[in-house]
Amino acid sequence: EVQLVESGGGSVQAGGSMRLSCAASGNVDSRDIMGWFRQAPGKKREGVAAIGRDGDTYRESLKGRFLISRDNAKNTLYLQMNILNAEDTAMYYCAAGSKYYSLQESDYPYWGQGTQVTVSS
C-alpha cells in the first residue's frame, strides 16, 4: 500500500508559475512509474505527465510548460508548471504504482486526494 499527499496548490495569476509536490509513503517502489493527473470542473480527469527511472512522458499540449521530476531519496514527486493560464485550473492528483509510462488512470492503483490549482486572468 502506498499513501500519497499532494501540496503546493493555490491561486495564481495567468502567466505565473507554481510547483506541486507529492509526498509518498508506505511500500514505495522506486521502479514504479509516478504521474500527475488533473480534472477541471465538468471535465474528465486527464493525464498530465509521468516519470520513471528511464524517462518521462507528457501530455502533448503541456510539453514545454510543465516539468515533472522525482526525488527518490525523499519519496517525493514534483510538477513545475509555468506560464499558467485559465485552462490549467483544475484539481491536480498524484498517482503511483504504474508499470508503464502511462497517462491512463487505470494503470495507477494509488492516488492522492488532490490539490486545487486556480489560475485567474
PDB file of N, CA, C and O in Angstrom, residues 4-65:
ATOM      1  N   LEU A   4      -0.285   8.815  -0.683  1.00  0.00           N
ATOM      2  CA  LEU A   4       0.194   9.984  -1.432  1.00  0.00           C
ATOM      3  C   LEU A   4      -0.486  11.243  -0.911  1.00  0.00           C
ATOM      4  O   LEU A   4      -1.715  11.260  -0.748  1.00  0.00           O
ATOM      5  N   VAL A   5       0.307  12.272  -0.670  1.00  0.00           N
ATOM      6  CA  VAL A   5      -0.243  13.540  -0.192  1.00  0.00           C
ATOM      7  C   VAL A   5       0.310  14.669  -1.042  1.00  0.00           C
ATOM      8  O   VAL A   5       1.525  14.924  -1.044  1.00  0.00           O
ATOM      9  N   GLU A   6      -0.581  15.356  -1.746  1.00  0.00           N
ATOM     10  CA  GLU A   6      -0.186  16.475  -2.591  1.00  0.00           C
ATOM     11  C   GLU A   6      -0.172  17.773  -1.781  1.00  0.00           C
ATOM     12  O   GLU A   6      -0.905  17.923  -0.816  1.00  0.00           O
ATOM     13  N   SER A   7       0.658  18.705  -2.247  1.00  0.00           N
ATOM     14  CA  SER A   7       0.693  20.037  -1.653  1.00  0.00           C
ATOM     15  C   SER A   7       1.189  21.021  -2.703  1.00  0.00           C
ATOM     16  O   SER A   7       1.687  20.622  -3.761  1.00  0.00           O
ATOM     17  N   GLY A   8       1.041  22.309  -2.402  1.00  0.00           N
ATOM     18  CA  GLY A   8       1.568  23.333  -3.283  1.00  0.00           C
ATOM     19  C   GLY A   8       0.544  24.019  -4.161  1.00  0.00           C
ATOM     20  O   GLY A   8       0.875  24.958  -4.878  1.00  0.00           O
ATOM     21  N   GLY A   9      -0.696  23.566  -4.113  1.00  0.00           N
ATOM     22  CA  GLY A   9      -1.727  24.215  -4.917  1.00  0.00           C
ATOM     23  C   GLY A   9      -2.136  25.549  -4.328  1.00  0.00           C
ATOM     24  O   GLY A   9      -1.674  25.953  -3.259  1.00  0.00           O
ATOM     25  N   GLY A  10      -2.991  26.250  -5.052  1.00  0.00           N
ATOM     26  CA  GLY A  10      -3.459  27.546  -4.598  1.00  0.00           C
ATOM     27  C   GLY A  10      -3.910  28.383  -5.776  1.00  0.00           C
ATOM     28  O   GLY A  10      -4.261  27.852  -6.829  1.00  0.00           O
ATOM     29  N   SER A  11      -3.876  29.697  -5.594  1.00  0.00           N
ATOM     30  CA  SER A  11      -4.300  30.619  -6.643  1.00  0.00           C
ATOM     31  C   SER A  11      -3.091  31.349  -7.205  1.00  0.00           C
ATOM     32  O   SER A  11      -2.177  31.713  -6.461  1.00  0.00           O
ATOM     33  N   VAL A  12      -3.116  31.573  -8.500  1.00  0.00           N
ATOM     34  CA  VAL A  12      -2.027  32.259  -9.179  1.00  0.00           C
ATOM     35  C   VAL A  12      -2.609  33.030 -10.355  1.00  0.00           C
ATOM     36  O   VAL A  12      -3.637  32.633 -10.925  1.00  0.00           O
ATOM     37  N   GLN A  13      -1.956  34.105 -10.707  1.00  0.00           N
ATOM     38  CA  GLN A  13      -2.406  34.870 -11.863  1.00  0.00           C
ATOM     39  C   GLN A  13      -1.894  34.241 -13.151  1.00  0.00           C
ATOM     40  O   GLN A  13      -0.836  33.583 -13.167  1.00  0.00           O
ATOM     41  N   ALA A  14      -2.631  34.474 -14.215  1.00  0.00           N
ATOM     42  CA  ALA A  14      -2.222  33.963 -15.515  1.00  0.00           C
ATOM     43  C   ALA A  14      -0.817  34.451 -15.857  1.00  0.00           C
ATOM     44  O   ALA A  14      -0.463  35.614 -15.588  1.00  0.00           O
ATOM     45  N   GLY A  15      -0.036  33.550 -16.388  1.00  0.00           N
ATOM     46  CA  GLY A  15       1.347  33.866 -16.704  1.00  0.00           C
ATOM     47  C   GLY A  15       2.323  33.478 -15.606  1.00  0.00           C
ATOM     48  O   GLY A  15       3.545  33.481 -15.827  1.00  0.00           O
ATOM     49  N   GLY A  16       1.795  33.157 -14.452  1.00  0.00           N
ATOM     50  CA  GLY A  16       2.640  32.808 -13.321  1.00  0.00           C
ATOM     51  C   GLY A  16       3.041  31.353 -13.313  1.00  0.00           C
ATOM     52  O   GLY A  16       2.722  30.587 -14.224  1.00  0.00           O
ATOM     53  N   SER A  17       3.756  30.969 -12.253  1.00  0.00           N
ATOM     54  CA  SER A  17       4.262  29.607 -12.109  1.00  0.00           C
ATOM     55  C   SER A  17       3.841  29.038 -10.764  1.00  0.00           C
ATOM     56  O   SER A  17       3.524  29.786  -9.826  1.00  0.00           O
ATOM     57  N   MET A  18       3.883  27.734 -10.683  1.00  0.00           N
ATOM     58  CA  MET A  18       3.543  27.049  -9.436  1.00  0.00           C
ATOM     59  C   MET A  18       4.217  25.678  -9.452  1.00  0.00           C
ATOM     60  O   MET A  18       4.351  25.082 -10.515  1.00  0.00           O
ATOM     61  N   ARG A  19       4.634  25.235  -8.265  1.00  0.00           N
ATOM     62  CA  ARG A  19       5.212  23.892  -8.163  1.00  0.00           C
ATOM     63  C   ARG A  19       4.401  23.064  -7.190  1.00  0.00           C
ATOM     64  O   ARG A  19       4.213  23.446  -6.032  1.00  0.00           O
ATOM     65  N   LEU A  20       3.960  21.934  -7.656  1.00  0.00           N
ATOM     66  CA  LEU A  20       3.242  20.982  -6.829  1.00  0.00           C
ATOM     67  C   LEU A  20       4.200  19.912  -6.321  1.00  0.00           C
ATOM     68  O   LEU A  20       5.154  19.553  -7.008  1.00  0.00           O
ATOM     69  N   SER A  21       3.918  19.414  -5.124  1.00  0.00           N
ATOM     70  CA  SER A  21       4.692  18.321  -4.550  1.00  0.00           C
ATOM     71  C   SER A  21       3.754  17.191  -4.166  1.00  0.00           C
ATOM     72  O   SER A  21       2.572  17.416  -3.876  1.00  0.00           O
ATOM     73  N   CYS A  22       4.299  15.982  -4.163  1.00  0.00           N
ATOM     74  CA  CYS A  22       3.526  14.817  -3.739  1.00  0.00           C
ATOM     75  C   CYS A  22       4.444  13.940  -2.902  1.00  0.00           C
ATOM     76  O   CYS A  22       5.422  13.398  -3.419  1.00  0.00           O
ATOM     77  N   ALA A  23       4.128  13.835  -1.623  1.00  0.00           N
ATOM     78  CA  ALA A  23       4.924  13.005  -0.722  1.00  0.00           C
ATOM     79  C   ALA A  23       4.337  11.604  -0.674  1.00  0.00           C
ATOM     80  O   ALA A  23       3.149  11.436  -0.403  1.00  0.00           O
ATOM     81  N   ALA A  24       5.191  10.631  -0.947  1.00  0.00           N
ATOM     82  CA  ALA A  24       4.758   9.233  -0.953  1.00  0.00           C
ATOM     83  C   ALA A  24       5.280   8.510   0.278  1.00  0.00           C
ATOM     84  O   ALA A  24       6.404   8.766   0.728  1.00  0.00           O
ATOM     85  N   SER A  25       4.474   7.632   0.827  1.00  0.00           N
ATOM     86  CA  SER A  25       4.898   6.831   1.967  1.00  0.00           C
ATOM     87  C   SER A  25       4.301   5.434   1.851  1.00  0.00           C
ATOM     88  O   SER A  25       3.419   5.194   1.027  1.00  0.00           O
ATOM     89  N   GLY A  26       4.806   4.519   2.674  1.00  0.00           N
ATOM     90  CA  GLY A  26       4.340   3.140   2.595  1.00  0.00           C
ATOM     91  C   GLY A  26       5.282   2.315   1.751  1.00  0.00           C
ATOM     92  O   GLY A  26       6.486   2.535   1.745  1.00  0.00           O
ATOM     93  N   ASN A  27       4.751   1.367   1.019  1.00  0.00           N
ATOM     94  CA  ASN A  27       5.558   0.462   0.198  1.00  0.00           C
ATOM     95  C   ASN A  27       5.876   1.085  -1.159  1.00  0.00           C
ATOM     96  O   ASN A  27       5.436   0.621  -2.213  1.00  0.00           O
ATOM     97  N   VAL A  28       6.668   2.150  -1.125  1.00  0.00           N
ATOM     98  CA  VAL A  28       7.033   2.859  -2.348  1.00  0.00           C
ATOM     99  C   VAL A  28       8.133   2.100  -3.078  1.00  0.00           C
ATOM    100  O   VAL A  28       9.160   1.794  -2.488  1.00  0.00           O
ATOM    101  N   ASP A  29       7.912   1.816  -4.328  1.00  0.00           N
ATOM    102  CA  ASP A  29       8.887   1.130  -5.156  1.00  0.00           C
ATOM    103  C   ASP A  29       9.428   2.129  -6.170  1.00  0.00           C
ATOM    104  O   ASP A  29       8.678   2.605  -7.026  1.00  0.00           O
ATOM    105  N   SER A  30      10.714   2.447  -6.072  1.00  0.00           N
ATOM    106  CA  SER A  30      11.293   3.460  -6.962  1.00  0.00           C
ATOM    107  C   SER A  30      11.283   3.019  -8.417  1.00  0.00           C
ATOM    108  O   SER A  30      11.492   3.829  -9.314  1.00  0.00           O
ATOM    109  N   ARG A  31      11.045   1.727  -8.671  1.00  0.00           N
ATOM    110  CA  ARG A  31      10.982   1.243 -10.051  1.00  0.00           C
ATOM    111  C   ARG A  31       9.638   1.557 -10.703  1.00  0.00           C
ATOM    112  O   ARG A  31       9.524   1.525 -11.926  1.00  0.00           O
ATOM    113  N   ASP A  32       8.630   1.821  -9.890  1.00  0.00           N
ATOM    114  CA  ASP A  32       7.312   2.099 -10.440  1.00  0.00           C
ATOM    115  C   ASP A  32       7.225   3.510 -10.990  1.00  0.00           C
ATOM    116  O   ASP A  32       7.959   4.401 -10.581  1.00  0.00           O
ATOM    117  N   ILE A  33       6.304   3.683 -11.905  1.00  0.00           N
ATOM    118  CA  ILE A  33       6.069   4.980 -12.520  1.00  0.00           C
ATOM    119  C   ILE A  33       5.130   5.805 -11.625  1.00  0.00           C
ATOM    120  O   ILE A  33       4.177   5.274 -11.055  1.00  0.00           O
ATOM    121  N   MET A  34       5.416   7.079 -11.523  1.00  0.00           N
ATOM    122  CA  MET A  34       4.524   8.010 -10.834  1.00  0.00           C
ATOM    123  C   MET A  34       4.051   9.067 -11.819  1.00  0.00           C
ATOM    124  O   MET A  34       4.758   9.379 -12.787  1.00  0.00           O
ATOM    125  N   GLY A  35       2.875   9.620 -11.556  1.00  0.00           N
ATOM    126  CA  GLY A  35       2.344  10.582 -12.508  1.00  0.00           C
ATOM    127  C   GLY A  35       1.463  11.639 -11.869  1.00  0.00           C
ATOM    128  O   GLY A  35       1.106  11.549 -10.691  1.00  0.00           O
ATOM    129  N   TRP A  36       1.186  12.635 -12.677  1.00  0.00           N
ATOM    130  CA  TRP A  36       0.254  13.698 -12.300  1.00  0.00           C
ATOM    131  C   TRP A  36      -0.936  13.674 -13.255  1.00  0.00           C
ATOM    132  O   TRP A  36      -0.761  13.505 -14.468  1.00  0.00           O
ATOM    133  N   PHE A  37      -2.115  13.855 -12.685  1.00  0.00           N
ATOM    134  CA  PHE A  37      -3.343  13.961 -13.449  1.00  0.00           C
ATOM    135  C   PHE A  37      -4.063  15.234 -13.006  1.00  0.00           C
ATOM    136  O   PHE A  37      -3.765  15.783 -11.946  1.00  0.00           O
ATOM    137  N   ARG A  38      -5.029  15.656 -13.798  1.00  0.00           N
ATOM    138  CA  ARG A  38      -5.821  16.803 -13.397  1.00  0.00           C
ATOM    139  C   ARG A  38      -7.255  16.656 -13.883  1.00  0.00           C
ATOM    140  O   ARG A  38      -7.516  15.976 -14.873  1.00  0.00           O
ATOM    141  N   GLN A  39      -8.155  17.307 -13.154  1.00  0.00           N
ATOM    142  CA  GLN A  39      -9.562  17.280 -13.529  1.00  0.00           C
ATOM    143  C   GLN A  39     -10.146  18.666 -13.358  1.00  0.00           C
ATOM    144  O   GLN A  39     -10.209  19.189 -12.239  1.00  0.00           O
ATOM    145  N   ALA A  40     -10.547  19.251 -14.476  1.00  0.00           N
ATOM    146  CA  ALA A  40     -11.186  20.564 -14.461  1.00  0.00           C
ATOM    147  C   ALA A  40     -12.686  20.379 -14.224  1.00  0.00           C
ATOM    148  O   ALA A  40     -13.234  19.310 -14.508  1.00  0.00           O
ATOM    149  N   PRO A  41     -13.357  21.410 -13.739  1.00  0.00           N
ATOM    150  CA  PRO A  41     -14.798  21.314 -13.489  1.00  0.00           C
ATOM    151  C   PRO A  41     -15.557  20.901 -14.743  1.00  0.00           C
ATOM    152  O   PRO A  41     -15.372  21.482 -15.816  1.00  0.00           O
ATOM    153  N   GLY A  42     -16.390  19.881 -14.615  1.00  0.00           N
ATOM    154  CA  GLY A  42     -17.203  19.430 -15.737  1.00  0.00           C
ATOM    155  C   GLY A  42     -16.463  18.620 -16.784  1.00  0.00           C
ATOM    156  O   GLY A  42     -17.034  18.279 -17.818  1.00  0.00           O
ATOM    157  N   LYS A  43     -15.202  18.292 -16.506  1.00  0.00           N
ATOM    158  CA  LYS A  43     -14.420  17.528 -17.482  1.00  0.00           C
ATOM    159  C   LYS A  43     -13.901  16.235 -16.877  1.00  0.00           C
ATOM    160  O   LYS A  43     -13.863  16.077 -15.659  1.00  0.00           O
ATOM    161  N   LYS A  44     -13.486  15.343 -17.746  1.00  0.00           N
ATOM    162  CA  LYS A  44     -12.907  14.082 -17.293  1.00  0.00           C
ATOM    163  C   LYS A  44     -11.475  14.315 -16.812  1.00  0.00           C
ATOM    164  O   LYS A  44     -10.796  15.248 -17.234  1.00  0.00           O
ATOM    165  N   ARG A  45     -11.047  13.448 -15.910  1.00  0.00           N
ATOM    166  CA  ARG A  45      -9.659  13.531 -15.441  1.00  0.00           C
ATOM    167  C   ARG A  45      -8.733  13.150 -16.588  1.00  0.00           C
ATOM    168  O   ARG A  45      -9.005  12.189 -17.320  1.00  0.00           O
ATOM    169  N   GLU A  46      -7.618  13.880 -16.718  1.00  0.00           N
ATOM    170  CA  GLU A  46      -6.688  13.632 -17.819  1.00  0.00           C
ATOM    171  C   GLU A  46      -5.267  13.534 -17.295  1.00  0.00           C
ATOM    172  O   GLU A  46      -4.913  14.163 -16.284  1.00  0.00           O
ATOM    173  N   GLY A  47      -4.468  12.778 -17.979  1.00  0.00           N
ATOM    174  CA  GLY A  47      -3.075  12.631 -17.603  1.00  0.00           C
ATOM    175  C   GLY A  47      -2.274  13.856 -17.969  1.00  0.00           C
ATOM    176  O   GLY A  47      -2.470  14.430 -19.042  1.00  0.00           O
ATOM    177  N   VAL A  48      -1.373  14.250 -17.089  1.00  0.00           N
ATOM    178  CA  VAL A  48      -0.528  15.427 -17.314  1.00  0.00           C
ATOM    179  C   VAL A  48       0.894  14.999 -17.655  1.00  0.00           C
ATOM    180  O   VAL A  48       1.453  15.427 -18.667  1.00  0.00           O
ATOM    181  N   ALA A  49       1.492  14.189 -16.810  1.00  0.00           N
ATOM    182  CA  ALA A  49       2.858  13.733 -17.017  1.00  0.00           C
ATOM    183  C   ALA A  49       3.129  12.520 -16.142  1.00  0.00           C
ATOM    184  O   ALA A  49       2.449  12.312 -15.134  1.00  0.00           O
ATOM    185  N   ALA A  50       4.134  11.744 -16.529  1.00  0.00           N
ATOM    186  CA  ALA A  50       4.534  10.575 -15.763  1.00  0.00           C
ATOM    187  C   ALA A  50       6.044  10.450 -15.821  1.00  0.00           C
ATOM    188  O   ALA A  50       6.674  10.877 -16.806  1.00  0.00           O
ATOM    189  N   ILE A  51       6.620   9.845 -14.793  1.00  0.00           N
ATOM    190  CA  ILE A  51       8.077   9.735 -14.724  1.00  0.00           C
ATOM    191  C   ILE A  51       8.487   8.417 -14.084  1.00  0.00           C
ATOM    192  O   ILE A  51       7.827   7.917 -13.159  1.00  0.00           O
ATOM    193  N   GLY A  52       9.576   7.861 -14.596  1.00  0.00           N
ATOM    194  CA  GLY A  52      10.161   6.653 -14.044  1.00  0.00           C
ATOM    195  C   GLY A  52      11.665   6.763 -14.080  1.00  0.00           C
ATOM    196  O   GLY A  52      12.210   7.829 -14.384  1.00  0.00           O
ATOM    197  N   ARG A  53      12.316   5.637 -13.822  1.00  0.00           N
ATOM    198  CA  ARG A  53      13.782   5.683 -13.766  1.00  0.00           C
ATOM    199  C   ARG A  53      14.416   5.937 -15.127  1.00  0.00           C
ATOM    200  O   ARG A  53      15.520   6.478 -15.217  1.00  0.00           O
ATOM    201  N   ASP A  54      13.711   5.580 -16.192  1.00  0.00           N
ATOM    202  CA  ASP A  54      14.298   5.670 -17.533  1.00  0.00           C
ATOM    203  C   ASP A  54      13.806   6.854 -18.350  1.00  0.00           C
ATOM    204  O   ASP A  54      14.190   6.989 -19.525  1.00  0.00           O
ATOM    205  N   GLY A  55      12.968   7.686 -17.771  1.00  0.00           N
ATOM    206  CA  GLY A  55      12.498   8.828 -18.535  1.00  0.00           C
ATOM    207  C   GLY A  55      11.156   9.342 -18.073  1.00  0.00           C
ATOM    208  O   GLY A  55      10.713   9.061 -16.958  1.00  0.00           O
ATOM    209  N   ASP A  56      10.513  10.113 -18.950  1.00  0.00           N
ATOM    210  CA  ASP A  56       9.226  10.696 -18.605  1.00  0.00           C
ATOM    211  C   ASP A  56       8.381  10.852 -19.864  1.00  0.00           C
ATOM    212  O   ASP A  56       8.854  10.670 -20.989  1.00  0.00           O
ATOM    213  N   THR A  57       7.131  11.179 -19.650  1.00  0.00           N
ATOM    214  CA  THR A  57       6.230  11.423 -20.771  1.00  0.00           C
ATOM    215  C   THR A  57       5.254  12.517 -20.371  1.00  0.00           C
ATOM    216  O   THR A  57       4.960  12.685 -19.182  1.00  0.00           O
ATOM    217  N   TYR A  58       4.773  13.266 -21.355  1.00  0.00           N
ATOM    218  CA  TYR A  58       3.896  14.400 -21.088  1.00  0.00           C
ATOM    219  C   TYR A  58       2.689  14.383 -22.008  1.00  0.00           C
ATOM    220  O   TYR A  58       2.750  13.887 -23.138  1.00  0.00           O
ATOM    221  N   ARG A  59       1.634  15.000 -21.523  1.00  0.00           N
ATOM    222  CA  ARG A  59       0.523  15.306 -22.388  1.00  0.00           C
ATOM    223  C   ARG A  59       1.075  16.256 -23.440  1.00  0.00           C
ATOM    224  O   ARG A  59       1.740  17.249 -23.103  1.00  0.00           O
ATOM    225  N   GLU A  60       0.779  15.979 -24.693  1.00  0.00           N
ATOM    226  CA  GLU A  60       1.394  16.715 -25.782  1.00  0.00           C
ATOM    227  C   GLU A  60       1.201  18.222 -25.642  1.00  0.00           C
ATOM    228  O   GLU A  60       2.142  19.007 -25.858  1.00  0.00           O
ATOM    229  N   SER A  61       0.022  18.642 -25.272  1.00  0.00           N
ATOM    230  CA  SER A  61      -0.308  20.074 -25.224  1.00  0.00           C
ATOM    231  C   SER A  61       0.415  20.801 -24.081  1.00  0.00           C
ATOM    232  O   SER A  61       0.424  22.040 -24.056  1.00  0.00           O
ATOM    233  N   LEU A  62       1.012  20.040 -23.143  1.00  0.00           N
ATOM    234  CA  LEU A  62       1.660  20.670 -21.989  1.00  0.00           C
ATOM    235  C   LEU A  62       3.188  20.642 -22.088  1.00  0.00           C
ATOM    236  O   LEU A  62       3.870  21.225 -21.229  1.00  0.00           O
ATOM    237  N   LYS A  63       3.697  20.013 -23.096  1.00  0.00           N
ATOM    238  CA  LYS A  63       5.154  19.951 -23.265  1.00  0.00           C
ATOM    239  C   LYS A  63       5.724  21.352 -23.378  1.00  0.00           C
ATOM    240  O   LYS A  63       5.201  22.197 -24.088  1.00  0.00           O
ATOM    241  N   GLY A  64       6.827  21.579 -22.675  1.00  0.00           N
ATOM    242  CA  GLY A  64       7.474  22.873 -22.722  1.00  0.00           C
ATOM    243  C   GLY A  64       7.031  23.826 -21.621  1.00  0.00           C
ATOM    244  O   GLY A  64       7.764  24.752 -21.277  1.00  0.00           O
ATOM    245  N   ARG A  65       5.831  23.586 -21.065  1.00  0.00           N
ATOM    246  CA  ARG A  65       5.377  24.438 -19.961  1.00  0.00           C
ATOM    247  C   ARG A  65       5.420  23.717 -18.619  1.00  0.00           C
ATOM    248  O   ARG A  65       5.667  24.350 -17.588  1.00  0.00           O
TER     249      ARG A  65
END
